GROMACS .gro file of C-alpha atoms in nm:
model
  436
    1MET     CA    1   0.012  -0.018   0.018
    2ASN     CA    2   0.289   0.251   0.062
    3ILE     CA    3   0.404   0.175  -0.236
    4LEU     CA    4   0.159   0.257  -0.435
    5MET     CA    5   0.125   0.608  -0.243
    6GLN     CA    6   0.451   0.720  -0.290
    7ARG     CA    7   0.458   0.617  -0.655
    8LEU     CA    8   0.059   0.839  -0.697
    9LYS     CA    9   0.281   1.077  -0.541
   10LYS     CA   10   0.559   1.066  -0.743
   11CYS     CA   11   0.261   1.042  -1.048
   12ILE     CA   12   0.115   1.387  -0.908
   13LEU     CA   13   0.450   1.522  -0.881
   14VAL     CA   14   0.548   1.484  -1.240
   15LEU     CA   15   0.174   1.570  -1.362
   16ALA     CA   16   0.214   1.920  -1.161
   17LEU     CA   17   0.585   1.977  -1.322
   18LEU     CA   18   0.473   1.899  -1.684
   19CYS     CA   19   0.196   2.140  -1.614
   20ILE     CA   20   0.408   2.413  -1.479
   21VAL     CA   21   0.622   2.370  -1.761
   22VAL     CA   22   0.331   2.363  -1.969
   23ILE     CA   23   0.224   2.632  -1.809
   24VAL     CA   24   0.575   2.901  -1.880
   25ILE     CA   25   0.590   2.773  -2.245
   26PHE     CA   26   0.273   2.902  -2.366
   27ALA     CA   27   0.347   3.227  -2.144
   28ILE     CA   28   0.651   3.274  -2.344
   29ILE     CA   29   0.506   3.200  -2.651
   30TYR     CA   30   0.233   3.425  -2.543
   31GLN     CA   31   0.470   3.732  -2.418
   32GLU     CA   32   0.682   3.672  -2.720
   33LYS     CA   33   0.411   3.751  -2.934
   34ILE     CA   34   0.302   4.092  -2.722
   35GLU     CA   35   0.612   4.174  -2.769
   36LYS     CA   36   0.637   4.045  -3.163
   37HIS     CA   37   0.351   4.271  -3.243
   38LYS     CA   38   0.396   4.561  -2.955
   39MET     CA   39   0.179   4.832  -3.118
   40PRO     CA   40   0.285   5.169  -2.956
   41PRO     CA   41  -0.051   5.355  -2.906
   42VAL     CA   42  -0.193   5.625  -3.206
   43ALA     CA   43   0.004   6.007  -3.082
   44GLN     CA   44  -0.214   6.317  -3.048
   45VAL     CA   45  -0.038   6.545  -3.327
   46HIS     CA   46  -0.192   6.924  -3.276
   47ILE     CA   47   0.059   7.217  -3.508
   48THR     CA   48  -0.068   7.558  -3.424
   49SER     CA   49   0.075   7.805  -3.682
   50ASP     CA   50  -0.069   8.198  -3.757
   51PHE     CA   51   0.127   8.174  -4.151
   52MET     CA   52  -0.165   7.921  -4.205
   53LYS     CA   53  -0.452   7.951  -4.025
   54ASP     CA   54  -0.611   8.194  -4.357
   55TYR     CA   55  -0.374   8.015  -4.581
   56GLU     CA   56  -0.281   7.710  -4.773
   57LEU     CA   57   0.054   7.627  -4.780
   58GLN     CA   58   0.268   7.641  -5.077
   59TRP     CA   59   0.582   7.434  -5.156
   60GLY     CA   60   0.783   7.748  -5.233
   61ASP     CA   61   0.739   7.870  -4.880
   62GLY     CA   62   0.954   7.668  -4.700
   63TYR     CA   63   0.958   7.653  -4.363
   64VAL     CA   64   0.692   7.866  -4.163
   65ASP     CA   65   0.702   7.959  -3.788
   66ALA     CA   66   0.489   7.731  -3.621
   67SER     CA   67   0.418   7.506  -3.242
   68ILE     CA   68   0.373   7.154  -3.230
   69ARG     CA   69   0.255   6.959  -2.864
   70ILE     CA   70   0.273   6.561  -2.931
   71GLU     CA   71   0.136   6.274  -2.643
   72ASP     CA   72   0.048   5.953  -2.689
   73GLY     CA   73   0.032   5.885  -2.273
   74GLU     CA   74   0.321   5.646  -2.237
   75HIS     CA   75   0.573   5.927  -2.322
   76ASP     CA   76   0.639   6.264  -2.186
   77VAL     CA   77   0.459   6.488  -2.368
   78ILE     CA   78   0.603   6.750  -2.611
   79GLU     CA   79   0.568   7.131  -2.645
   80ASP     CA   80   0.770   7.286  -2.838
   81VAL     CA   81   0.866   7.553  -3.111
   82GLY     CA   82   0.953   7.550  -3.414
   83ARG     CA   83   0.890   7.511  -3.827
   84ILE     CA   84   0.687   7.323  -4.086
   85LYS     CA   85   0.730   7.276  -4.448
   86LEU     CA   86   0.524   7.090  -4.717
   87ARG     CA   87   0.732   6.781  -4.817
   88GLY     CA   88   0.773   6.511  -5.075
   89ASN     CA   89   0.789   6.506  -5.433
   90SER     CA   90   0.465   6.340  -5.667
   91THR     CA   91   0.302   6.395  -5.314
   92LEU     CA   92   0.305   6.695  -5.367
   93GLU     CA   93  -0.001   6.665  -5.637
   94ALA     CA   94  -0.169   6.462  -5.321
   95ASP     CA   95  -0.513   6.680  -5.130
   96LYS     CA   96  -0.402   6.492  -4.810
   97LEU     CA   97  -0.036   6.684  -4.786
   98SER     CA   98   0.274   6.534  -4.598
   99TYR     CA   99   0.449   6.788  -4.359
  100ALA     CA  100   0.831   6.791  -4.280
  101TYR     CA  101   0.879   6.946  -3.872
  102LYS     CA  102   1.157   7.081  -3.771
  103PHE     CA  103   1.241   7.124  -3.398
  104ASP     CA  104   1.473   7.394  -3.322
  105ALA     CA  105   1.664   7.181  -3.158
  106ASN     CA  106   1.667   6.807  -3.080
  107VAL     CA  107   1.417   6.629  -2.948
  108ASP     CA  108   1.319   6.269  -2.885
  109VAL     CA  109   1.041   6.197  -2.998
  110LEU     CA  110   0.757   5.911  -2.873
  111GLY     CA  111   1.109   5.734  -2.794
  112MET     CA  112   1.206   5.693  -3.138
  113GLY     CA  113   1.589   5.917  -3.054
  114GLU     CA  114   1.712   6.289  -3.053
  115GLY     CA  115   1.621   6.465  -3.371
  116LYS     CA  116   1.558   6.777  -3.504
  117LYS     CA  117   1.378   6.758  -3.821
  118TRP     CA  118   1.071   6.444  -3.847
  119VAL     CA  119   0.834   6.367  -4.118
  120LEU     CA  120   0.436   6.320  -4.109
  121LEU     CA  121   0.327   6.062  -4.426
  122ALA     CA  122  -0.020   6.137  -4.506
  123ASN     CA  123  -0.026   5.775  -4.715
  124ALA     CA  124  -0.264   5.987  -4.942
  125PHE     CA  125  -0.208   5.726  -5.255
  126ASP     CA  126  -0.285   5.424  -5.015
  127PRO     CA  127  -0.632   5.369  -4.912
  128THR     CA  128  -0.554   5.086  -4.630
  129LEU     CA  129  -0.239   5.337  -4.490
  130MET     CA  130  -0.052   5.076  -4.380
  131ARG     CA  131   0.176   5.013  -4.683
  132ASN     CA  132   0.447   5.254  -4.548
  133TYR     CA  133   0.424   5.064  -4.188
  134ILE     CA  134   0.444   4.720  -4.317
  135ALA     CA  135   0.752   4.779  -4.535
  136LEU     CA  136   0.965   4.962  -4.201
  137TYR     CA  137   0.804   4.704  -4.015
  138PHE     CA  138   1.003   4.403  -4.285
  139ALA     CA  139   1.266   4.611  -4.306
  140ASP     CA  140   1.318   4.650  -3.945
  141LYS     CA  141   1.285   4.221  -3.874
  142LEU     CA  142   1.533   4.161  -4.139
  143LYS     CA  143   1.769   4.451  -3.902
  144LEU     CA  144   1.849   4.681  -4.274
  145ASN     CA  145   2.022   4.884  -4.090
  146TYR     CA  146   1.917   5.269  -3.974
  147THR     CA  147   1.514   5.153  -4.088
  148SER     CA  148   1.323   5.459  -3.998
  149GLU     CA  149   1.109   5.477  -3.704
  150CYS     CA  150   0.755   5.526  -3.718
  151ARG     CA  151   0.451   5.583  -3.495
  152TYR     CA  152   0.103   5.698  -3.609
  153ALA     CA  153  -0.068   5.975  -3.527
  154ASP     CA  154  -0.394   6.176  -3.566
  155LEU     CA  155  -0.289   6.480  -3.690
  156TRP     CA  156  -0.454   6.911  -3.595
  157ILE     CA  157  -0.344   7.213  -3.830
  158ASN     CA  158  -0.489   7.462  -3.598
  159ASP     CA  159  -0.716   7.287  -3.471
  160SER     CA  160  -0.830   7.141  -3.805
  161TYR     CA  161  -0.854   6.703  -3.804
  162GLN     CA  162  -0.638   6.657  -4.133
  163GLY     CA  163  -0.623   6.266  -4.032
  164ASN     CA  164  -0.421   5.954  -3.947
  165TYR     CA  165  -0.031   6.018  -4.041
  166LEU     CA  166   0.271   5.825  -3.972
  167MET     CA  167   0.535   6.011  -3.775
  168THR     CA  168   0.841   5.919  -3.934
  169GLU     CA  169   1.169   5.966  -3.892
  170PRO     CA  170   1.396   6.083  -4.262
  171VAL     CA  171   1.628   5.910  -4.439
  172GLN     CA  172   1.937   6.174  -4.319
  173ASP     CA  173   2.298   6.144  -4.154
  174GLY     CA  174   2.320   6.178  -3.732
  175GLU     CA  175   2.414   6.001  -3.463
  176ASN     CA  176   1.988   5.826  -3.405
  177ARG     CA  177   2.009   5.860  -3.809
  178VAL     CA  178   2.217   5.710  -4.045
  179ASP     CA  179   2.513   5.698  -3.844
  180ILE     CA  180   2.771   5.838  -4.113
  181HIS     CA  181   3.039   6.086  -4.065
  182PRO     CA  182   3.037   6.288  -4.419
  183ALA     CA  183   3.357   6.474  -4.248
  184ALA     CA  184   3.556   6.179  -4.261
  185GLY     CA  185   3.462   6.044  -4.657
  186ASP     CA  186   3.152   5.882  -4.551
  187PHE     CA  187   2.849   5.987  -4.790
  188LEU     CA  188   2.532   5.882  -4.813
  189VAL     CA  189   2.262   5.885  -5.189
  190GLU     CA  190   2.016   5.822  -5.339
  191TYR     CA  191   1.916   5.700  -5.713
  192GLU     CA  192   1.747   5.946  -5.828
  193LYS     CA  193   1.675   5.834  -6.218
  194TYR     CA  194   1.450   6.152  -6.358
  195ARG     CA  195   1.378   6.411  -6.075
  196ASP     CA  196   1.568   6.733  -6.033
  197ASP     CA  197   1.546   6.921  -5.657
  198GLU     CA  198   1.643   7.313  -5.684
  199ASP     CA  199   1.686   7.282  -5.313
  200ASP     CA  200   2.058   7.278  -5.177
  201THR     CA  201   2.136   6.920  -5.430
  202SER     CA  202   2.420   6.747  -5.617
  203TYR     CA  203   2.313   6.515  -5.892
  204ILE     CA  204   2.648   6.277  -6.005
  205LEU     CA  205   2.632   6.022  -6.299
  206THR     CA  206   2.823   5.687  -6.281
  207GLU     CA  207   2.994   5.512  -6.589
  208ASN     CA  208   2.758   5.282  -6.554
  209GLY     CA  209   2.492   5.575  -6.663
  210TYR     CA  210   2.312   5.534  -6.274
  211ARG     CA  211   2.217   5.871  -6.145
  212TYR     CA  212   2.253   5.976  -5.726
  213LEU     CA  213   2.153   6.239  -5.542
  214ILE     CA  214   2.414   6.315  -5.279
  215HIS     CA  215   2.187   6.365  -4.978
  216ASP     CA  216   2.522   6.396  -4.722
  217PRO     CA  217   2.725   6.545  -4.724
  218LYS     CA  218   2.497   6.864  -4.772
  219HIS     CA  219   2.559   7.101  -4.995
  220ALA     CA  220   2.832   6.863  -5.145
  221SER     CA  221   3.125   7.045  -5.355
  222GLU     CA  222   3.277   6.957  -5.691
  223MET     CA  223   3.555   6.853  -5.443
  224GLN     CA  224   3.310   6.598  -5.219
  225ALA     CA  225   3.100   6.523  -5.535
  226GLU     CA  226   3.356   6.444  -5.769
  227TYR     CA  227   3.477   6.147  -5.440
  228VAL     CA  228   3.066   5.983  -5.441
  229LEU     CA  229   3.160   5.970  -5.848
  230ASP     CA  230   3.529   5.828  -5.809
  231THR     CA  231   3.373   5.541  -5.535
  232MET     CA  232   3.031   5.476  -5.675
  233ASN     CA  233   3.220   5.360  -6.019
  234GLN     CA  234   3.454   5.182  -5.857
  235VAL     CA  235   3.175   4.944  -5.728
  236GLU     CA  236   3.002   4.973  -5.995
  237GLN     CA  237   3.367   4.828  -6.186
  238VAL     CA  238   3.411   4.567  -5.930
  239ILE     CA  239   3.036   4.448  -5.997
  240ASN     CA  240   3.116   4.458  -6.347
  241LYS     CA  241   3.411   4.223  -6.339
  242VAL     CA  242   3.288   4.005  -6.155
  243TYR     CA  243   2.961   3.954  -6.384
  244ASN     CA  244   3.189   3.884  -6.682
  245SER     CA  245   3.385   3.618  -6.466
  246SER     CA  246   3.126   3.478  -6.289
  247ASP     CA  247   3.186   3.060  -6.227
  248GLY     CA  248   3.027   2.965  -5.961
  249THR     CA  249   3.342   2.974  -5.724
  250ASP     CA  250   3.298   3.173  -5.368
  251ASP     CA  251   3.606   3.391  -5.457
  252VAL     CA  252   3.317   3.614  -5.651
  253ILE     CA  253   3.154   3.621  -5.342
  254ASP     CA  254   3.493   3.759  -5.144
  255ILE     CA  255   3.553   4.002  -5.439
  256LEU     CA  256   3.184   4.160  -5.428
  257SER     CA  257   3.285   4.191  -4.990
  258GLU     CA  258   3.567   4.400  -5.004
  259VAL     CA  259   3.318   4.745  -5.188
  260ILE     CA  260   2.991   4.657  -5.061
  261ASP     CA  261   2.883   4.515  -4.748
  262ILE     CA  262   2.683   4.150  -4.911
  263ASP     CA  263   2.442   4.080  -4.584
  264SER     CA  264   2.302   4.449  -4.651
  265PHE     CA  265   2.273   4.407  -5.015
  266VAL     CA  266   2.090   4.030  -4.987
  267ASP     CA  267   1.827   4.184  -4.745
  268TYR     CA  268   1.774   4.486  -4.926
  269CYS     CA  269   1.746   4.266  -5.231
  270ILE     CA  270   1.508   4.025  -5.015
  271PHE     CA  271   1.294   4.349  -4.912
  272ASN     CA  272   1.188   4.463  -5.270
  273GLU     CA  273   1.156   4.152  -5.414
  274PHE     CA  274   0.862   4.088  -5.166
  275ILE     CA  275   0.738   4.466  -5.087
  276LYS     CA  276   0.762   4.545  -5.489
  277SER     CA  277   0.806   4.892  -5.514
  278ALA     CA  278   0.663   5.099  -5.850
  279ASP     CA  279   0.941   5.316  -5.786
  280MET     CA  280   1.225   5.040  -5.825
  281GLY     CA  281   1.445   5.196  -6.135
  282PHE     CA  282   1.338   5.535  -6.076
  283SER     CA  283   1.377   5.649  -5.697
  284SER     CA  284   1.411   5.594  -5.346
  285GLU     CA  285   1.693   5.369  -5.345
  286TYR     CA  286   1.966   5.473  -5.069
  287TYR     CA  287   2.297   5.348  -5.037
  288TYR     CA  288   2.542   5.508  -4.754
  289TYR     CA  289   2.889   5.454  -4.779
  290LYS     CA  290   3.075   5.358  -4.441
  291ASP     CA  291   3.329   5.142  -4.340
  292GLY     CA  292   3.519   5.188  -4.651
  293LYS     CA  293   3.225   4.991  -4.809
  294ILE     CA  294   2.914   5.081  -4.991
  295TYR     CA  295   2.553   4.930  -4.800
  296ALA     CA  296   2.194   4.862  -4.913
  297GLY     CA  297   1.923   5.119  -4.750
  298PRO     CA  298   1.802   5.258  -4.560
  299VAL     CA  299   1.440   5.167  -4.704
  300TRP     CA  300   1.170   5.449  -4.748
  301ASP     CA  301   0.871   5.546  -4.936
  302TYR     CA  302   0.661   5.246  -5.020
  303ASP     CA  303   0.297   5.426  -5.047
  304LEU     CA  304   0.307   5.276  -5.411
  305SER     CA  305   0.400   4.904  -5.328
  306ALA     CA  306   0.235   4.537  -5.305
  307GLY     CA  307  -0.011   4.614  -5.583
  308ASN     CA  308  -0.092   4.955  -5.609
  309ALA     CA  309   0.009   5.079  -5.910
  310ASN     CA  310  -0.227   5.137  -6.238
  311SER     CA  311  -0.138   4.941  -6.478
  312SER     CA  312  -0.211   5.167  -6.748
  313TYR     CA  313   0.104   5.327  -6.655
  314TYR     CA  314   0.332   5.082  -6.507
  315ILE     CA  315   0.249   4.814  -6.755
  316HIS     CA  316   0.586   4.613  -6.638
  317TYR     CA  317   0.419   4.592  -6.284
  318SER     CA  318   0.129   4.472  -6.342
  319ASN     CA  319   0.181   4.189  -6.589
  320LEU     CA  320  -0.028   4.383  -6.818
  321ALA     CA  321   0.078   4.196  -7.151
  322THR     CA  322   0.085   3.841  -6.964
  323THR     CA  323  -0.080   3.717  -6.658
  324GLY     CA  324  -0.181   4.089  -6.545
  325ASP     CA  325  -0.096   3.965  -6.183
  326SER     CA  326   0.137   4.229  -6.016
  327THR     CA  327   0.192   3.972  -5.774
  328GLN     CA  328   0.378   3.751  -6.009
  329GLY     CA  329   0.749   3.824  -6.188
  330LEU     CA  330   1.123   3.874  -6.047
  331TRP     CA  331   1.122   4.257  -6.004
  332ILE     CA  332   1.455   4.391  -5.964
  333SER     CA  333   1.547   4.167  -6.272
  334ASP     CA  334   1.295   4.383  -6.474
  335GLN     CA  335   1.378   4.722  -6.256
  336GLY     CA  336   1.692   4.693  -6.072
  337LYS     CA  337   1.986   4.875  -6.187
  338LEU     CA  338   2.300   4.847  -5.933
  339LEU     CA  339   2.085   4.553  -5.778
  340LYS     CA  340   2.023   4.390  -6.134
  341GLU     CA  341   2.331   4.383  -6.168
  342LEU     CA  342   2.413   4.194  -5.858
  343MET     CA  343   2.140   3.985  -5.876
  344ASP     CA  344   2.296   3.887  -6.251
  345CYS     CA  345   2.605   3.714  -6.053
  346LYS     CA  346   2.472   3.407  -5.955
  347GLU     CA  347   2.705   3.329  -5.697
  348PHE     CA  348   2.505   3.649  -5.552
  349GLU     CA  349   2.157   3.520  -5.656
  350ASP     CA  350   2.179   3.216  -5.451
  351LEU     CA  351   2.245   3.364  -5.112
  352VAL     CA  352   1.972   3.610  -5.157
  353TRP     CA  353   1.723   3.300  -5.229
  354LYS     CA  354   1.893   3.128  -4.991
  355ARG     CA  355   1.810   3.317  -4.746
  356TYR     CA  356   1.480   3.436  -4.860
  357CYS     CA  357   1.382   3.047  -4.762
  358ASP     CA  358   1.526   3.064  -4.457
  359SER     CA  359   1.319   2.986  -4.171
  360ASP     CA  360   1.336   3.306  -4.030
  361VAL     CA  361   1.275   3.482  -4.276
  362GLN     CA  362   0.964   3.327  -4.440
  363ASN     CA  363   0.809   3.374  -4.069
  364ILE     CA  364   0.879   3.731  -4.040
  365ILE     CA  365   0.711   3.664  -4.393
  366THR     CA  366   0.435   3.493  -4.326
  367ASP     CA  367   0.333   3.683  -4.016
  368ILE     CA  368   0.265   3.974  -4.207
  369TYR     CA  369  -0.122   3.795  -4.369
  370GLU     CA  370  -0.173   3.547  -4.182
  371ASP     CA  371  -0.392   3.527  -3.975
  372ASP     CA  372  -0.385   3.742  -3.570
  373GLY     CA  373  -0.086   3.824  -3.762
  374LEU     CA  374   0.053   4.170  -3.827
  375ILE     CA  375  -0.255   4.316  -4.011
  376ASP     CA  376  -0.489   4.200  -3.793
  377GLU     CA  377  -0.263   4.384  -3.497
  378MET     CA  378  -0.240   4.691  -3.659
  379LEU     CA  379  -0.664   4.661  -3.713
  380LYS     CA  380  -0.679   4.624  -3.337
  381ALA     CA  381  -0.486   4.843  -3.258
  382TYR     CA  382  -0.508   5.140  -3.492
  383GLY     CA  383  -0.883   5.064  -3.655
  384GLU     CA  384  -1.005   5.355  -3.475
  385SER     CA  385  -0.761   5.625  -3.619
  386TYR     CA  386  -0.830   5.438  -3.975
  387GLU     CA  387  -1.195   5.483  -3.913
  388SER     CA  388  -1.171   5.835  -3.822
  389ASN     CA  389  -0.934   5.937  -4.161
  390TYR     CA  390  -1.182   5.891  -4.339
  391LYS     CA  391  -1.508   5.942  -4.157
  392ASP     CA  392  -1.423   6.238  -4.015
  393ALA     CA  393  -1.080   6.375  -4.195
  394GLY     CA  394  -1.313   6.336  -4.510
  395TRP     CA  395  -1.083   6.105  -4.691
  396GLU     CA  396  -1.235   5.835  -4.952
  397GLU     CA  397  -1.107   5.513  -4.898
  398ALA     CA  398  -1.242   5.468  -5.320
  399THR     CA  399  -1.117   5.721  -5.426
  400GLN     CA  400  -0.804   5.740  -5.634
  401TYR     CA  401  -0.607   6.054  -5.518
  402PHE     CA  402  -0.325   5.987  -5.711
  403ALA     CA  403  -0.366   5.852  -6.102
  404TYR     CA  404  -0.057   5.650  -6.048
  405ALA     CA  405  -0.159   5.459  -5.785
  406GLY     CA  406  -0.415   5.144  -5.801
  407THR     CA  407  -0.814   5.176  -5.819
  408PRO     CA  408  -0.857   5.147  -5.472
  409LEU     CA  409  -1.147   4.859  -5.372
  410PRO     CA  410  -1.538   5.034  -5.251
  411THR     CA  411  -1.449   5.021  -4.868
  412PHE     CA  412  -1.220   4.994  -4.626
  413GLU     CA  413  -1.229   4.679  -4.545
  414GLU     CA  414  -1.177   4.593  -4.897
  415ASN     CA  415  -0.874   4.729  -4.941
  416VAL     CA  416  -0.694   4.548  -4.647
  417GLU     CA  417  -0.812   4.229  -4.749
  418TYR     CA  418  -0.653   4.308  -5.102
  419LEU     CA  419  -0.331   4.337  -4.923
  420ARG     CA  420  -0.343   4.072  -4.750
  421GLN     CA  421  -0.370   3.831  -5.023
  422TRP     CA  422  -0.164   4.043  -5.227
  423TYR     CA  423   0.155   3.932  -4.993
  424LYS     CA  424   0.051   3.588  -4.919
  425ARG     CA  425   0.018   3.559  -5.328
  426ARG     CA  426   0.366   3.746  -5.406
  427ASN     CA  427   0.533   3.528  -5.142
  428GLU     CA  428   0.410   3.219  -5.252
  429TRP     CA  429   0.465   3.305  -5.568
  430LEU     CA  430   0.836   3.380  -5.525
  431ILE     CA  431   0.865   3.051  -5.311
  432GLU     CA  432   0.776   2.858  -5.643
  433ASN     CA  433   0.948   3.060  -5.909
  434ILE     CA  434   1.279   3.191  -5.702
  435GLY     CA  435   1.653   2.976  -5.901
  436ARG     CA  436   1.450   2.905  -6.214
   0.00000   0.00000   0.00000
């Protein structure tokens, strides 16, 4: 009898321990889920400007005096003075305008680190208001360096509600931004195929015919521009040499790694193939030079991505001549410039697709669109602000606010579901077709 009791006690103890282990495991999983999708609250941003009271701000006005109040219930309330201006290129054509706000001194906004300049993206061309947020989330999960932090915000200007905005760090050099040192020879450039800008900019044209805008050093001198051009030409020459002599050996990657950071370029290719921006090959492709190498990124501007493109204009993007399905096709091979040359090198391409199929990357991607994933968590956390953007600010989810954007579906819910299914089908197509 005593033996039976002892055995029973041991069984009960083992069961109790198993229960504890199961509870701990579920608690860890739940905590990881919470941390993975930790959604900061929607900030309330109030901007006041006497200049804008009876006047619609124009691009030519530049910065005008303004004051700002920012609160989100989690961080210290910010009340400060500064200046505001319109920002963007094609977004200047939107009815819902984007803004840049500049403080007089560095300010830590909503825990994103200190900086003087901040961007308020209107997401005017994206009926879901989600594409830029998801793109920055994906880049951050891939650990692409210096990905801009962002927070959703409801914006008021002179007590007039403007709608849901994305308050974001701009792409610029700085300790809490792109941590480069132009005085030591570092630089930040953006591929820019056509656009000209008269506001203190410098452009270079490489031997391969690639045109870059020098963002940093600011107001680049002729000597600085020549230095940036020489550096980019050297990188292109190495890539050209590797492409012409590619024979399936590991030496190719070793040679490339002397002038570019392989990991950042691999992840940048993964990012761009999956997100599929209509701007690929035109603008918003950033590269920075640091520690004697070119790095890919940071990422920027993805409202015209993930199927949000007018098929009549973006014929290749939409595969209009074949399937008519924008989730299909290798986009870098079609529109990329520097990235295309790298992807034409088999050894580099193999690294990209190997990492794309890696379970860690696939978990990040599928989590975006699966049930209880990122999109669902965004709807829970920001649904009221999304709704207010259309109900209270007066914007219409079924209106095409930009000729080059896709034609929206009738309701917000339909547009979100289209986006979810686009990500899913894009990933499935890439998995099925990569390497062919």
